[in-house]
PDB file of C-alpha atoms in Angstrom:
ATOM      1  CA  UNK A   1       0.577 -10.320   9.041  1.00 87.00           C
ATOM      2  CA  UNK A   2      -2.339 -10.333   6.586  1.00 91.00           C
ATOM      3  CA  UNK A   3      -3.491  -6.979   7.630  1.00 93.00           C
ATOM      4  CA  UNK A   4      -0.027  -5.682   7.114  1.00 94.00           C
ATOM      5  CA  UNK A   5       0.272  -7.167   3.591  1.00 92.00           C
ATOM      6  CA  UNK A   6      -3.242  -6.404   2.609  1.00 93.00           C
ATOM      7  CA  UNK A   7      -2.475  -2.582   3.723  1.00 95.00           C
ATOM      8  CA  UNK A   8       0.630  -2.348   1.885  1.00 95.00           C
ATOM      9  CA  UNK A   9      -0.980  -3.829  -1.220  1.00 92.00           C
ATOM     10  CA  UNK A  10      -3.559  -1.079  -1.026  1.00 94.00           C
ATOM     11  CA  UNK A  11      -0.747   1.642  -0.724  1.00 96.00           C
ATOM     12  CA  UNK A  12       1.298   0.321  -3.323  1.00 93.00           C
ATOM     13  CA  UNK A  13      -1.613   0.171  -5.938  1.00 91.00           C
ATOM     14  CA  UNK A  14      -3.444   3.475  -4.826  1.00 93.00           C
ATOM     15  CA  UNK A  15      -0.603   5.856  -3.734  1.00 95.00           C
ATOM     16  CA  UNK A  16      -0.610   8.469  -2.504  1.00 97.00           C
ATOM     17  CA  UNK A  17      -3.292   7.399  -0.038  1.00 97.00           C
ATOM     18  CA  UNK A  18      -4.854   8.414   2.982  1.00 98.00           C
ATOM     19  CA  UNK A  19      -5.529   6.037   5.998  1.00 97.00           C
ATOM     20  CA  UNK A  20      -9.172   6.811   5.810  1.00 96.00           C
ATOM     21  CA  UNK A  21      -9.012   5.819   2.386  1.00 97.00           C
ATOM     22  CA  UNK A  22      -7.140   2.724   3.113  1.00 97.00           C
ATOM     23  CA  UNK A  23      -9.716   1.905   5.798  1.00 97.00           C
ATOM     24  CA  UNK A  24     -12.636   2.324   3.270  1.00 96.00           C
ATOM     25  CA  UNK A  25     -11.133  -0.056   0.883  1.00 94.00           C
ATOM     26  CA  UNK A  26     -10.171  -2.660   3.629  1.00 94.00           C
ATOM     27  CA  UNK A  27     -13.400  -2.052   5.336  1.00 95.00           C
ATOM     28  CA  UNK A  28     -11.381  -2.119   8.940  1.00 96.00           C
ATOM     29  CA  UNK A  29      -9.200  -0.001  10.810  1.00 96.00           C
ATOM     30  CA  UNK A  30      -5.655   0.139   9.466  1.00 96.00           C
ATOM     31  CA  UNK A  31      -3.752   2.167  11.886  1.00 96.00           C
ATOM     32  CA  UNK A  32      -1.789  -0.291  13.421  1.00 97.00           C
ATOM     33  CA  UNK A  33      -0.872  -1.955  10.055  1.00 97.00           C
ATOM     34  CA  UNK A  34       0.295   1.558   8.845  1.00 97.00           C
ATOM     35  CA  UNK A  35       2.472   2.182  11.803  1.00 98.00           C
ATOM     36  CA  UNK A  36       4.083  -1.234  11.664  1.00 97.00           C
ATOM     37  CA  UNK A  37       4.853  -0.733   7.959  1.00 97.00           C
ATOM     38  CA  UNK A  38       6.396   2.934   8.758  1.00 98.00           C
ATOM     39  CA  UNK A  39       8.479   1.286  11.383  1.00 97.00           C
ATOM     40  CA  UNK A  40       9.589  -1.014   8.816  1.00 97.00           C
ATOM     41  CA  UNK A  41      10.372   1.740   6.340  1.00 97.00           C
ATOM     42  CA  UNK A  42       8.065   0.078   3.825  1.00 97.00           C
ATOM     43  CA  UNK A  43       6.068   3.063   3.468  1.00 98.00           C
ATOM     44  CA  UNK A  44       6.783   6.685   4.345  1.00 98.00           C
ATOM     45  CA  UNK A  45       4.840   9.810   4.475  1.00 98.00           C
ATOM     46  CA  UNK A  46       4.392  11.771   1.270  1.00 97.00           C
ATOM     47  CA  UNK A  47       2.887  14.960   2.487  1.00 97.00           C
ATOM     48  CA  UNK A  48      -0.767  15.948   3.251  1.00 98.00           C
ATOM     49  CA  UNK A  49      -3.907  15.868   1.194  1.00 96.00           C
ATOM     50  CA  UNK A  50      -5.516  19.298   0.565  1.00 96.00           C
ATOM     51  CA  UNK A  51      -8.901  18.577   2.089  1.00 95.00           C
ATOM     52  CA  UNK A  52     -10.430  19.522   5.352  1.00 95.00           C
ATOM     53  CA  UNK A  53      -7.993  18.118   8.290  1.00 94.00           C
ATOM     54  CA  UNK A  54      -5.015  17.771   5.827  1.00 97.00           C
ATOM     55  CA  UNK A  55      -4.430  13.875   6.346  1.00 97.00           C
ATOM     56  CA  UNK A  56      -1.169  12.292   5.739  1.00 98.00           C
ATOM     57  CA  UNK A  57      -0.664  10.784   2.407  1.00 98.00           C
ATOM     58  CA  UNK A  58       1.353   7.578   2.318  1.00 98.00           C
ATOM     59  CA  UNK A  59       3.325   6.079  -0.296  1.00 97.00           C
ATOM     60  CA  UNK A  60       5.662   2.994  -0.481  1.00 96.00           C
ATOM     61  CA  UNK A  61       9.598   3.683  -0.385  1.00 96.00           C
ATOM     62  CA  UNK A  62      12.391   2.162  -1.995  1.00 95.00           C
ATOM     63  CA  UNK A  63      12.968  -0.584   0.616  1.00 96.00           C
ATOM     64  CA  UNK A  64       9.521  -1.910  -0.453  1.00 95.00           C
ATOM     65  CA  UNK A  65      10.718  -2.260  -4.042  1.00 94.00           C
ATOM     66  CA  UNK A  66      13.994  -3.806  -2.698  1.00 94.00           C
ATOM     67  CA  UNK A  67      12.121  -6.152  -0.499  1.00 93.00           C
ATOM     68  CA  UNK A  68      10.075  -7.452  -3.125  1.00 89.00           C
ATOM     69  CA  UNK A  69      12.390  -7.498  -5.930  1.00 90.00           C
ATOM     70  CA  UNK A  70      10.538  -4.865  -7.900  1.00 90.00           C
ATOM     71  CA  UNK A  71      12.728  -2.234  -9.985  1.00 91.00           C
ATOM     72  CA  UNK A  72       9.648   0.039 -10.603  1.00 90.00           C
ATOM     73  CA  UNK A  73       5.788   0.056  -9.438  1.00 89.00           C
ATOM     74  CA  UNK A  74       4.836  -0.934 -12.952  1.00 87.00           C
ATOM     75  CA  UNK A  75       6.129  -4.111 -12.248  1.00 86.00           C
ATOM     76  CA  UNK A  76       3.300  -4.753 -10.129  1.00 86.00           C
ATOM     77  CA  UNK A  77       0.990  -7.406 -11.109  1.00 82.00           C
ATOM     78  CA  UNK A  78      -2.012  -6.317 -12.615  1.00 81.00           C
ATOM     79  CA  UNK A  79      -5.653  -7.573 -11.343  1.00 73.00           C
ATOM     80  CA  UNK A  80      -5.864  -9.903 -14.250  1.00 81.00           C
ATOM     81  CA  UNK A  81      -2.410 -11.599 -13.582  1.00 80.00           C
ATOM     82  CA  UNK A  82      -3.232 -11.821  -9.729  1.00 72.00           C
ATOM     83  CA  UNK A  83      -6.682 -13.713 -10.790  1.00 76.00           C
ATOM     84  CA  UNK A  84      -4.711 -15.868 -13.167  1.00 78.00           C
ATOM     85  CA  UNK A  85      -2.014 -16.745 -10.457  1.00 73.00           C
ATOM     86  CA  UNK A  86      -4.979 -17.431  -8.158  1.00 70.00           C
ATOM     87  CA  UNK A  87      -6.570 -20.041 -10.458  1.00 76.00           C
ATOM     88  CA  UNK A  88      -3.553 -22.046 -11.080  1.00 71.00           C
TER      89      UNK A  88
END
């Protein structure tokens, strides 16, 4: 779904990241998208952030890299590359 793809992109570019931080970036609640991505093993819990409440931190998995044919996170397109692709 579009929500899952947006959530996955936020995690991929900002990891490690909490669900609240994802929600702030997207402007909507991402709980169901995060759960679905966890169920599909595209993201995983990487620990807890050292702030009050100790929220979970999410990162992408090796399955994410394999699914999208990426060797390393540095292979992700930059914002400029995305804009160039959109203009085509």
